[in-house]
C-alpha cells in the first residue's frame, strides 16, 4: 500500500539495493491531492510487503539541491550503482542528484 501523504503517485522508480544481491530500493514521489505538498519516499520490499519511509529530512523539495527547489520536481530516477542516490529533474531548473 502507499503512504498516507502519497495516495496519488506521481512518479515511481527503482534504485540500487541496500545490500548486494538484495531487492532494489523503491522511490516514490506522491501527493494527497492537486496543489498539495509532494513527498519523496523510499521503500523497502521484503518479498511480500513494502515498508515506506520519508526520503530525506522532510521528504519535500526543501531538502533538495537549490536547482530543484524553485520549480519543484518533474521526475525522479534511482541510481543503480549507489544505494540512496536519486536523480531529480526539475520543471525548468535542470537536474541534480540527491543523496541525503
JSON list of N, CA and C in Angstrom, two decimals, residues 6-85:
[
{"chain": "A", "resi": 6, "resn": "UNK", "atom": "N", "xyz": [0.98, 10.16, 0.17]},
{"chain": "A", "resi": 6, "resn": "UNK", "atom": "CA", "xyz": [1.30, 9.91, -1.23]},
{"chain": "A", "resi": 6, "resn": "UNK", "atom": "C", "xyz": [0.24, 9.00, -1.85]},
{"chain": "A", "resi": 7, "resn": "UNK", "atom": "N", "xyz": [-1.02, 9.28, -1.54]},
{"chain": "A", "resi": 7, "resn": "UNK", "atom": "CA", "xyz": [-2.10, 8.44, -2.03]},
{"chain": "A", "resi": 7, "resn": "UNK", "atom": "C", "xyz": [-2.20, 8.48, -3.56]},
{"chain": "A", "resi": 8, "resn": "UNK", "atom": "N", "xyz": [-1.72, 9.57, -4.18]},
{"chain": "A", "resi": 8, "resn": "UNK", "atom": "CA", "xyz": [-1.69, 9.69, -5.64]},
{"chain": "A", "resi": 8, "resn": "UNK", "atom": "C", "xyz": [-0.24, 9.68, -6.07]},
{"chain": "A", "resi": 9, "resn": "UNK", "atom": "N", "xyz": [0.24, 8.58, -6.63]},
{"chain": "A", "resi": 9, "resn": "UNK", "atom": "CA", "xyz": [1.64, 8.54, -7.07]},
{"chain": "A", "resi": 9, "resn": "UNK", "atom": "C", "xyz": [1.86, 9.39, -8.31]},
{"chain": "A", "resi": 10, "resn": "UNK", "atom": "N", "xyz": [2.93, 10.17, -8.30]},
{"chain": "A", "resi": 10, "resn": "UNK", "atom": "CA", "xyz": [3.30, 10.99, -9.44]},
{"chain": "A", "resi": 10, "resn": "UNK", "atom": "C", "xyz": [4.39, 10.29, -10.24]},
{"chain": "A", "resi": 11, "resn": "UNK", "atom": "N", "xyz": [5.37, 9.76, -9.54]},
{"chain": "A", "resi": 11, "resn": "UNK", "atom": "CA", "xyz": [6.49, 9.10, -10.19]},
{"chain": "A", "resi": 11, "resn": "UNK", "atom": "C", "xyz": [7.00, 7.99, -9.29]},
{"chain": "A", "resi": 12, "resn": "UNK", "atom": "N", "xyz": [7.44, 6.92, -9.91]},
{"chain": "A", "resi": 12, "resn": "UNK", "atom": "CA", "xyz": [7.92, 5.75, -9.19]},
{"chain": "A", "resi": 12, "resn": "UNK", "atom": "C", "xyz": [9.15, 5.24, -9.92]},
{"chain": "A", "resi": 13, "resn": "UNK", "atom": "N", "xyz": [10.20, 4.87, -9.18]},
{"chain": "A", "resi": 13, "resn": "UNK", "atom": "CA", "xyz": [11.42, 4.36, -9.80]},
{"chain": "A", "resi": 13, "resn": "UNK", "atom": "C", "xyz": [12.11, 3.36, -8.88]},
{"chain": "A", "resi": 14, "resn": "UNK", "atom": "N", "xyz": [13.03, 2.62, -9.44]},
{"chain": "A", "resi": 14, "resn": "UNK", "atom": "CA", "xyz": [13.83, 1.66, -8.70]},
{"chain": "A", "resi": 14, "resn": "UNK", "atom": "C", "xyz": [15.27, 2.15, -8.62]},
{"chain": "A", "resi": 15, "resn": "UNK", "atom": "N", "xyz": [16.02, 1.65, -7.63]},
{"chain": "A", "resi": 15, "resn": "UNK", "atom": "CA", "xyz": [17.43, 2.00, -7.49]},
{"chain": "A", "resi": 15, "resn": "UNK", "atom": "C", "xyz": [18.22, 0.84, -6.91]},
{"chain": "A", "resi": 16, "resn": "UNK", "atom": "N", "xyz": [19.48, 1.10, -6.67]},
{"chain": "A", "resi": 16, "resn": "UNK", "atom": "CA", "xyz": [20.39, 0.07, -6.14]},
{"chain": "A", "resi": 16, "resn": "UNK", "atom": "C", "xyz": [19.86, -0.49, -4.82]},
{"chain": "A", "resi": 17, "resn": "UNK", "atom": "N", "xyz": [20.05, -1.79, -4.60]},
{"chain": "A", "resi": 17, "resn": "UNK", "atom": "CA", "xyz": [19.61, -2.38, -3.34]},
{"chain": "A", "resi": 17, "resn": "UNK", "atom": "C", "xyz": [20.47, -1.94, -2.17]},
{"chain": "A", "resi": 18, "resn": "UNK", "atom": "N", "xyz": [19.92, -2.04, -0.96]},
{"chain": "A", "resi": 18, "resn": "UNK", "atom": "CA", "xyz": [20.66, -1.66, 0.25]},
{"chain": "A", "resi": 18, "resn": "UNK", "atom": "C", "xyz": [21.82, -2.61, 0.49]},
{"chain": "A", "resi": 19, "resn": "UNK", "atom": "N", "xyz": [21.66, -3.88, 0.12]},
{"chain": "A", "resi": 19, "resn": "UNK", "atom": "CA", "xyz": [22.72, -4.87, 0.27]},
{"chain": "A", "resi": 19, "resn": "UNK", "atom": "C", "xyz": [22.93, -5.57, -1.06]},
{"chain": "A", "resi": 20, "resn": "UNK", "atom": "N", "xyz": [24.15, -5.92, -1.42]},
{"chain": "A", "resi": 20, "resn": "UNK", "atom": "CA", "xyz": [24.39, -6.61, -2.69]},
{"chain": "A", "resi": 20, "resn": "UNK", "atom": "C", "xyz": [23.53, -7.87, -2.83]},
{"chain": "A", "resi": 21, "resn": "UNK", "atom": "N", "xyz": [22.88, -8.00, -3.96]},
{"chain": "A", "resi": 21, "resn": "UNK", "atom": "CA", "xyz": [22.02, -9.14, -4.22]},
{"chain": "A", "resi": 21, "resn": "UNK", "atom": "C", "xyz": [20.62, -9.02, -3.64]},
{"chain": "A", "resi": 22, "resn": "UNK", "atom": "N", "xyz": [20.35, -7.92, -2.94]},
{"chain": "A", "resi": 22, "resn": "UNK", "atom": "CA", "xyz": [19.03, -7.72, -2.34]},
{"chain": "A", "resi": 22, "resn": "UNK", "atom": "C", "xyz": [18.03, -7.17, -3.33]},
{"chain": "A", "resi": 23, "resn": "UNK", "atom": "N", "xyz": [16.84, -6.91, -2.84]},
{"chain": "A", "resi": 23, "resn": "UNK", "atom": "CA", "xyz": [15.81, -6.31, -3.68]},
{"chain": "A", "resi": 23, "resn": "UNK", "atom": "C", "xyz": [16.17, -4.86, -3.97]},
{"chain": "A", "resi": 24, "resn": "UNK", "atom": "N", "xyz": [15.82, -4.36, -5.16]},
{"chain": "A", "resi": 24, "resn": "UNK", "atom": "CA", "xyz": [16.08, -2.95, -5.47]},
{"chain": "A", "resi": 24, "resn": "UNK", "atom": "C", "xyz": [15.33, -2.02, -4.51]},
{"chain": "A", "resi": 25, "resn": "UNK", "atom": "N", "xyz": [15.89, -0.86, -4.26]},
{"chain": "A", "resi": 25, "resn": "UNK", "atom": "CA", "xyz": [15.20, 0.17, -3.47]},
{"chain": "A", "resi": 25, "resn": "UNK", "atom": "C", "xyz": [14.08, 0.75, -4.33]},
{"chain": "A", "resi": 26, "resn": "UNK", "atom": "N", "xyz": [13.00, 1.13, -3.70]},
{"chain": "A", "resi": 26, "resn": "UNK", "atom": "CA", "xyz": [11.87, 1.75, -4.38]},
{"chain": "A", "resi": 26, "resn": "UNK", "atom": "C", "xyz": [11.83, 3.22, -3.99]},
{"chain": "A", "resi": 27, "resn": "UNK", "atom": "N", "xyz": [11.52, 4.07, -4.94]},
{"chain": "A", "resi": 27, "resn": "UNK", "atom": "CA", "xyz": [11.38, 5.51, -4.65]},
{"chain": "A", "resi": 27, "resn": "UNK", "atom": "C", "xyz": [10.04, 5.97, -5.22]},
{"chain": "A", "resi": 28, "resn": "UNK", "atom": "N", "xyz": [9.36, 6.80, -4.46]},
{"chain": "A", "resi": 28, "resn": "UNK", "atom": "CA", "xyz": [8.04, 7.27, -4.84]},
{"chain": "A", "resi": 28, "resn": "UNK", "atom": "C", "xyz": [7.93, 8.77, -4.60]},
{"chain": "A", "resi": 29, "resn": "UNK", "atom": "N", "xyz": [7.40, 9.47, -5.57]},
{"chain": "A", "resi": 29, "resn": "UNK", "atom": "CA", "xyz": [7.02, 10.87, -5.43]},
{"chain": "A", "resi": 29, "resn": "UNK", "atom": "C", "xyz": [5.51, 10.88, -5.50]},
{"chain": "A", "resi": 30, "resn": "UNK", "atom": "N", "xyz": [4.85, 11.41, -4.47]},
{"chain": "A", "resi": 30, "resn": "UNK", "atom": "CA", "xyz": [3.40, 11.39, -4.45]},
{"chain": "A", "resi": 30, "resn": "UNK", "atom": "C", "xyz": [2.81, 12.54, -3.66]},
{"chain": "A", "resi": 31, "resn": "UNK", "atom": "N", "xyz": [1.52, 12.67, -3.75]},
{"chain": "A", "resi": 31, "resn": "UNK", "atom": "CA", "xyz": [0.80, 13.70, -3.01]},
{"chain": "A", "resi": 31, "resn": "UNK", "atom": "C", "xyz": [-0.60, 13.21, -2.68]},
{"chain": "A", "resi": 32, "resn": "UNK", "atom": "N", "xyz": [-1.34, 14.00, -1.89]},
{"chain": "A", "resi": 32, "resn": "UNK", "atom": "CA", "xyz": [-2.69, 13.64, -1.49]},
{"chain": "A", "resi": 32, "resn": "UNK", "atom": "C", "xyz": [-3.71, 14.16, -2.49]},
{"chain": "A", "resi": 33, "resn": "UNK", "atom": "N", "xyz": [-3.50, 15.38, -2.99]},
{"chain": "A", "resi": 33, "resn": "UNK", "atom": "CA", "xyz": [-4.41, 15.97, -3.98]},
{"chain": "A", "resi": 33, "resn": "UNK", "atom": "C", "xyz": [-3.68, 17.08, -4.73]},
{"chain": "A", "resi": 34, "resn": "UNK", "atom": "N", "xyz": [-4.27, 17.52, -5.82]},
{"chain": "A", "resi": 34, "resn": "UNK", "atom": "CA", "xyz": [-3.67, 18.57, -6.64]},
{"chain": "A", "resi": 34, "resn": "UNK", "atom": "C", "xyz": [-3.39, 19.80, -5.79]},
{"chain": "A", "resi": 35, "resn": "UNK", "atom": "N", "xyz": [-2.18, 20.34, -5.91]},
{"chain": "A", "resi": 35, "resn": "UNK", "atom": "CA", "xyz": [-1.79, 21.54, -5.17]},
{"chain": "A", "resi": 35, "resn": "UNK", "atom": "C", "xyz": [-1.25, 21.25, -3.78]},
{"chain": "A", "resi": 36, "resn": "UNK", "atom": "N", "xyz": [-1.36, 20.02, -3.32]},
{"chain": "A", "resi": 36, "resn": "UNK", "atom": "CA", "xyz": [-0.83, 19.66, -2.00]},
{"chain": "A", "resi": 36, "resn": "UNK", "atom": "C", "xyz": [0.68, 19.45, -2.10]},
{"chain": "A", "resi": 37, "resn": "UNK", "atom": "N", "xyz": [1.34, 19.42, -0.96]},
{"chain": "A", "resi": 37, "resn": "UNK", "atom": "CA", "xyz": [2.78, 19.19, -0.92]},
{"chain": "A", "resi": 37, "resn": "UNK", "atom": "C", "xyz": [3.10, 17.81, -1.45]},
{"chain": "A", "resi": 38, "resn": "UNK", "atom": "N", "xyz": [4.14, 17.74, -2.29]},
{"chain": "A", "resi": 38, "resn": "UNK", "atom": "CA", "xyz": [4.62, 16.46, -2.79]},
{"chain": "A", "resi": 38, "resn": "UNK", "atom": "C", "xyz": [5.64, 15.91, -1.80]},
{"chain": "A", "resi": 39, "resn": "UNK", "atom": "N", "xyz": [5.64, 14.59, -1.64]},
{"chain": "A", "resi": 39, "resn": "UNK", "atom": "CA", "xyz": [6.58, 13.94, -0.73]},
{"chain": "A", "resi": 39, "resn": "UNK", "atom": "C", "xyz": [7.37, 12.87, -1.46]},
{"chain": "A", "resi": 40, "resn": "UNK", "atom": "N", "xyz": [8.64, 12.74, -1.07]},
{"chain": "A", "resi": 40, "resn": "UNK", "atom": "CA", "xyz": [9.50, 11.68, -1.57]},
{"chain": "A", "resi": 40, "resn": "UNK", "atom": "C", "xyz": [9.59, 10.59, -0.51]},
{"chain": "A", "resi": 41, "resn": "UNK", "atom": "N", "xyz": [9.47, 9.34, -0.95]},
{"chain": "A", "resi": 41, "resn": "UNK", "atom": "CA", "xyz": [9.57, 8.18, -0.06]},
{"chain": "A", "resi": 41, "resn": "UNK", "atom": "C", "xyz": [10.56, 7.18, -0.62]},
{"chain": "A", "resi": 42, "resn": "UNK", "atom": "N", "xyz": [11.19, 6.44, 0.27]},
{"chain": "A", "resi": 42, "resn": "UNK", "atom": "CA", "xyz": [11.99, 5.29, -0.14]},
{"chain": "A", "resi": 42, "resn": "UNK", "atom": "C", "xyz": [11.32, 4.06, 0.46]},
{"chain": "A", "resi": 43, "resn": "UNK", "atom": "N", "xyz": [11.16, 3.05, -0.37]},
{"chain": "A", "resi": 43, "resn": "UNK", "atom": "CA", "xyz": [10.50, 1.84, 0.07]},
{"chain": "A", "resi": 43, "resn": "UNK", "atom": "C", "xyz": [11.46, 0.66, 0.09]},
{"chain": "A", "resi": 44, "resn": "UNK", "atom": "N", "xyz": [11.22, -0.24, 1.01]},
{"chain": "A", "resi": 44, "resn": "UNK", "atom": "CA", "xyz": [11.99, -1.48, 1.13]},
{"chain": "A", "resi": 44, "resn": "UNK", "atom": "C", "xyz": [11.03, -2.65, 0.94]},
{"chain": "A", "resi": 45, "resn": "UNK", "atom": "N", "xyz": [11.31, -3.47, -0.04]},
{"chain": "A", "resi": 45, "resn": "UNK", "atom": "CA", "xyz": [10.49, -4.65, -0.34]},
{"chain": "A", "resi": 45, "resn": "UNK", "atom": "C", "xyz": [11.12, -5.85, 0.34]},
{"chain": "A", "resi": 46, "resn": "UNK", "atom": "N", "xyz": [10.34, -6.62, 1.09]},
{"chain": "A", "resi": 46, "resn": "UNK", "atom": "CA", "xyz": [10.89, -7.78, 1.78]},
{"chain": "A", "resi": 46, "resn": "UNK", "atom": "C", "xyz": [10.44, -9.10, 1.15]},
{"chain": "A", "resi": 47, "resn": "UNK", "atom": "N", "xyz": [9.86, -9.04, -0.02]},
{"chain": "A", "resi": 47, "resn": "UNK", "atom": "CA", "xyz": [9.39, -10.24, -0.70]},
{"chain": "A", "resi": 47, "resn": "UNK", "atom": "C", "xyz": [7.89, -10.38, -0.66]},
{"chain": "A", "resi": 48, "resn": "UNK", "atom": "N", "xyz": [7.22, -9.67, 0.28]},
{"chain": "A", "resi": 48, "resn": "UNK", "atom": "CA", "xyz": [5.76, -9.75, 0.35]},
{"chain": "A", "resi": 48, "resn": "UNK", "atom": "C", "xyz": [5.10, -8.39, 0.61]},
{"chain": "A", "resi": 49, "resn": "UNK", "atom": "N", "xyz": [5.79, -7.47, 1.27]},
{"chain": "A", "resi": 49, "resn": "UNK", "atom": "CA", "xyz": [5.23, -6.14, 1.55]},
{"chain": "A", "resi": 49, "resn": "UNK", "atom": "C", "xyz": [6.29, -5.07, 1.37]},
{"chain": "A", "resi": 50, "resn": "UNK", "atom": "N", "xyz": [5.84, -3.83, 1.23]},
{"chain": "A", "resi": 50, "resn": "UNK", "atom": "CA", "xyz": [6.74, -2.68, 1.12]},
{"chain": "A", "resi": 50, "resn": "UNK", "atom": "C", "xyz": [6.61, -1.84, 2.38]},
{"chain": "A", "resi": 51, "resn": "UNK", "atom": "N", "xyz": [7.74, -1.45, 2.95]},
{"chain": "A", "resi": 51, "resn": "UNK", "atom": "CA", "xyz": [7.77, -0.53, 4.08]},
{"chain": "A", "resi": 51, "resn": "UNK", "atom": "C", "xyz": [8.28, 0.80, 3.55]},
{"chain": "A", "resi": 52, "resn": "UNK", "atom": "N", "xyz": [7.48, 1.85, 3.67]},
{"chain": "A", "resi": 52, "resn": "UNK", "atom": "CA", "xyz": [7.83, 3.18, 3.15]},
{"chain": "A", "resi": 52, "resn": "UNK", "atom": "C", "xyz": [8.35, 4.06, 4.27]},
{"chain": "A", "resi": 53, "resn": "UNK", "atom": "N", "xyz": [9.33, 4.91, 3.96]},
{"chain": "A", "resi": 53, "resn": "UNK", "atom": "CA", "xyz": [9.81, 5.92, 4.90]},
{"chain": "A", "resi": 53, "resn": "UNK", "atom": "C", "xyz": [10.10, 7.20, 4.12]},
{"chain": "A", "resi": 54, "resn": "UNK", "atom": "N", "xyz": [9.98, 8.33, 4.80]},
{"chain": "A", "resi": 54, "resn": "UNK", "atom": "CA", "xyz": [10.29, 9.62, 4.18]},
{"chain": "A", "resi": 54, "resn": "UNK", "atom": "C", "xyz": [11.73, 9.59, 3.70]},
{"chain": "A", "resi": 55, "resn": "UNK", "atom": "N", "xyz": [11.97, 10.10, 2.50]},
{"chain": "A", "resi": 55, "resn": "UNK", "atom": "CA", "xyz": [13.32, 10.14, 1.94]},
{"chain": "A", "resi": 55, "resn": "UNK", "atom": "C", "xyz": [13.88, 11.54, 2.14]},
{"chain": "A", "resi": 56, "resn": "UNK", "atom": "N", "xyz": [14.89, 11.67, 2.97]},
{"chain": "A", "resi": 56, "resn": "UNK", "atom": "CA", "xyz": [15.47, 12.96, 3.32]},
{"chain": "A", "resi": 56, "resn": "UNK", "atom": "C", "xyz": [14.91, 13.43, 4.65]},
{"chain": "A", "resi": 57, "resn": "UNK", "atom": "N", "xyz": [15.30, 14.64, 5.04]},
{"chain": "A", "resi": 57, "resn": "UNK", "atom": "CA", "xyz": [14.90, 15.17, 6.35]},
{"chain": "A", "resi": 57, "resn": "UNK", "atom": "C", "xyz": [13.39, 15.35, 6.47]},
{"chain": "A", "resi": 58, "resn": "UNK", "atom": "N", "xyz": [12.75, 15.94, 5.44]},
{"chain": "A", "resi": 58, "resn": "UNK", "atom": "CA", "xyz": [11.31, 16.19, 5.49]},
{"chain": "A", "resi": 58, "resn": "UNK", "atom": "C", "xyz": [10.56, 15.49, 4.37]},
{"chain": "A", "resi": 59, "resn": "UNK", "atom": "N", "xyz": [11.27, 14.99, 3.36]},
{"chain": "A", "resi": 59, "resn": "UNK", "atom": "CA", "xyz": [10.63, 14.35, 2.22]},
{"chain": "A", "resi": 59, "resn": "UNK", "atom": "C", "xyz": [10.07, 15.31, 1.21]},
{"chain": "A", "resi": 60, "resn": "UNK", "atom": "N", "xyz": [10.32, 16.60, 1.39]},
{"chain": "A", "resi": 60, "resn": "UNK", "atom": "CA", "xyz": [9.79, 17.60, 0.47]},
{"chain": "A", "resi": 60, "resn": "UNK", "atom": "C", "xyz": [10.91, 18.18, -0.40]},
{"chain": "A", "resi": 61, "resn": "UNK", "atom": "N", "xyz": [10.53, 19.01, -1.36]},
{"chain": "A", "resi": 61, "resn": "UNK", "atom": "CA", "xyz": [11.55, 19.60, -2.23]},
{"chain": "A", "resi": 61, "resn": "UNK", "atom": "C", "xyz": [12.49, 20.54, -1.49]},
{"chain": "A", "resi": 62, "resn": "UNK", "atom": "N", "xyz": [12.14, 20.96, -0.28]},
{"chain": "A", "resi": 62, "resn": "UNK", "atom": "CA", "xyz": [13.02, 21.82, 0.51]},
{"chain": "A", "resi": 62, "resn": "UNK", "atom": "C", "xyz": [14.33, 21.13, 0.87]},
{"chain": "A", "resi": 63, "resn": "UNK", "atom": "N", "xyz": [14.35, 19.81, 0.84]},
{"chain": "A", "resi": 63, "resn": "UNK", "atom": "CA", "xyz": [15.56, 19.04, 1.14]},
{"chain": "A", "resi": 63, "resn": "UNK", "atom": "C", "xyz": [16.51, 18.97, -0.06]},
{"chain": "A", "resi": 64, "resn": "UNK", "atom": "N", "xyz": [15.99, 19.22, -1.23]},
{"chain": "A", "resi": 64, "resn": "UNK", "atom": "CA", "xyz": [16.74, 19.02, -2.47]},
{"chain": "A", "resi": 64, "resn": "UNK", "atom": "C", "xyz": [17.75, 20.12, -2.73]},
{"chain": "A", "resi": 65, "resn": "UNK", "atom": "N", "xyz": [18.70, 19.88, -3.66]},
{"chain": "A", "resi": 65, "resn": "UNK", "atom": "CA", "xyz": [19.62, 20.94, -4.06]},
{"chain": "A", "resi": 65, "resn": "UNK", "atom": "C", "xyz": [18.84, 22.16, -4.60]},
{"chain": "A", "resi": 66, "resn": "UNK", "atom": "N", "xyz": [19.44, 23.32, -4.51]},
{"chain": "A", "resi": 66, "resn": "UNK", "atom": "CA", "xyz": [18.78, 24.58, -4.88]},
{"chain": "A", "resi": 66, "resn": "UNK", "atom": "C", "xyz": [18.20, 24.56, -6.28]},
{"chain": "A", "resi": 67, "resn": "UNK", "atom": "N", "xyz": [18.83, 23.87, -7.22]},
{"chain": "A", "resi": 67, "resn": "UNK", "atom": "CA", "xyz": [18.34, 23.86, -8.61]},
{"chain": "A", "resi": 67, "resn": "UNK", "atom": "C", "xyz": [16.98, 23.20, -8.75]},
{"chain": "A", "resi": 68, "resn": "UNK", "atom": "N", "xyz": [16.56, 22.43, -7.77]},
{"chain": "A", "resi": 68, "resn": "UNK", "atom": "CA", "xyz": [15.27, 21.74, -7.83]},
{"chain": "A", "resi": 68, "resn": "UNK", "atom": "C", "xyz": [14.23, 22.30, -6.86]},
{"chain": "A", "resi": 69, "resn": "UNK", "atom": "N", "xyz": [14.59, 23.30, -6.07]},
{"chain": "A", "resi": 69, "resn": "UNK", "atom": "CA", "xyz": [13.65, 23.83, -5.09]},
{"chain": "A", "resi": 69, "resn": "UNK", "atom": "C", "xyz": [12.69, 24.84, -5.69]},
{"chain": "A", "resi": 70, "resn": "UNK", "atom": "N", "xyz": [13.12, 25.62, -6.65]},
{"chain": "A", "resi": 70, "resn": "UNK", "atom": "CA", "xyz": [12.30, 26.71, -7.18]},
{"chain": "A", "resi": 70, "resn": "UNK", "atom": "C", "xyz": [11.10, 26.19, -7.96]},
{"chain": "A", "resi": 71, "resn": "UNK", "atom": "N", "xyz": [11.36, 25.31, -8.91]},
{"chain": "A", "resi": 71, "resn": "UNK", "atom": "CA", "xyz": [10.29, 24.86, -9.81]},
{"chain": "A", "resi": 71, "resn": "UNK", "atom": "C", "xyz": [9.68, 23.53, -9.41]},
{"chain": "A", "resi": 72, "resn": "UNK", "atom": "N", "xyz": [10.20, 22.89, -8.41]},
{"chain": "A", "resi": 72, "resn": "UNK", "atom": "CA", "xyz": [9.64, 21.62, -7.99]},
{"chain": "A", "resi": 72, "resn": "UNK", "atom": "C", "xyz": [10.19, 20.44, -8.76]},
{"chain": "A", "resi": 73, "resn": "UNK", "atom": "N", "xyz": [9.67, 19.28, -8.47]},
{"chain": "A", "resi": 73, "resn": "UNK", "atom": "CA", "xyz": [10.17, 18.03, -9.03]},
{"chain": "A", "resi": 73, "resn": "UNK", "atom": "C", "xyz": [9.32, 17.63, -10.23]},
{"chain": "A", "resi": 74, "resn": "UNK", "atom": "N", "xyz": [9.97, 17.38, -11.34]},
{"chain": "A", "resi": 74, "resn": "UNK", "atom": "CA", "xyz": [9.28, 16.90, -12.54]},
{"chain": "A", "resi": 74, "resn": "UNK", "atom": "C", "xyz": [9.32, 15.38, -12.61]},
{"chain": "A", "resi": 75, "resn": "UNK", "atom": "N", "xyz": [10.51, 14.81, -12.37]},
{"chain": "A", "resi": 75, "resn": "UNK", "atom": "CA", "xyz": [10.63, 13.36, -12.39]},
{"chain": "A", "resi": 75, "resn": "UNK", "atom": "C", "xyz": [11.80, 12.91, -11.52]},
{"chain": "A", "resi": 76, "resn": "UNK", "atom": "N", "xyz": [11.81, 11.63, -11.17]},
{"chain": "A", "resi": 76, "resn": "UNK", "atom": "CA", "xyz": [12.87, 11.06, -10.34]},
{"chain": "A", "resi": 76, "resn": "UNK", "atom": "C", "xyz": [13.35, 9.76, -10.98]},
{"chain": "A", "resi": 77, "resn": "UNK", "atom": "N", "xyz": [14.62, 9.44, -10.75]},
{"chain": "A", "resi": 77, "resn": "UNK", "atom": "CA", "xyz": [15.19, 8.17, -11.20]},
{"chain": "A", "resi": 77, "resn": "UNK", "atom": "C", "xyz": [16.19, 7.71, -10.16]},
{"chain": "A", "resi": 78, "resn": "UNK", "atom": "N", "xyz": [16.13, 6.46, -9.79]},
{"chain": "A", "resi": 78, "resn": "UNK", "atom": "CA", "xyz": [17.08, 5.90, -8.84]},
{"chain": "A", "resi": 78, "resn": "UNK", "atom": "C", "xyz": [18.38, 5.54, -9.51]},
{"chain": "A", "resi": 79, "resn": "UNK", "atom": "N", "xyz": [19.47, 5.60, -8.78]},
{"chain": "A", "resi": 79, "resn": "UNK", "atom": "CA", "xyz": [20.79, 5.22, -9.28]},
{"chain": "A", "resi": 79, "resn": "UNK", "atom": "C", "xyz": [20.96, 3.72, -9.05]},
{"chain": "A", "resi": 80, "resn": "UNK", "atom": "N", "xyz": [21.37, 2.99, -10.08]},
{"chain": "A", "resi": 80, "resn": "UNK", "atom": "CA", "xyz": [21.53, 1.54, -9.97]},
{"chain": "A", "resi": 80, "resn": "UNK", "atom": "C", "xyz": [22.86, 1.13, -9.37]},
{"chain": "A", "resi": 81, "resn": "UNK", "atom": "N", "xyz": [23.77, 2.10, -9.13]},
{"chain": "A", "resi": 81, "resn": "UNK", "atom": "CA", "xyz": [25.08, 1.78, -8.58]},
{"chain": "A", "resi": 81, "resn": "UNK", "atom": "C", "xyz": [25.28, 2.25, -7.15]},
{"chain": "A", "resi": 82, "resn": "UNK", "atom": "N", "xyz": [24.52, 3.26, -6.72]},
{"chain": "A", "resi": 82, "resn": "UNK", "atom": "CA", "xyz": [24.69, 3.84, -5.39]},
{"chain": "A", "resi": 82, "resn": "UNK", "atom": "C", "xyz": [23.35, 3.81, -4.65]},
{"chain": "A", "resi": 83, "resn": "UNK", "atom": "N", "xyz": [23.31, 3.06, -3.55]},
{"chain": "A", "resi": 83, "resn": "UNK", "atom": "CA", "xyz": [22.08, 2.99, -2.75]},
{"chain": "A", "resi": 83, "resn": "UNK", "atom": "C", "xyz": [21.79, 4.37, -2.15]},
{"chain": "A", "resi": 84, "resn": "UNK", "atom": "N", "xyz": [20.54, 4.79, -2.25]},
{"chain": "A", "resi": 84, "resn": "UNK", "atom": "CA", "xyz": [20.13, 6.05, -1.65]},
{"chain": "A", "resi": 84, "resn": "UNK", "atom": "C", "xyz": [20.36, 7.27, -2.51]},
{"chain": "A", "resi": 85, "resn": "UNK", "atom": "N", "xyz": [20.87, 7.11, -3.72]},
{"chain": "A", "resi": 85, "resn": "UNK", "atom": "CA", "xyz": [21.06, 8.26, -4.61]},
{"chain": "A", "resi": 85, "resn": "UNK", "atom": "C", "xyz": [19.89, 8.32, -5.58]}
]
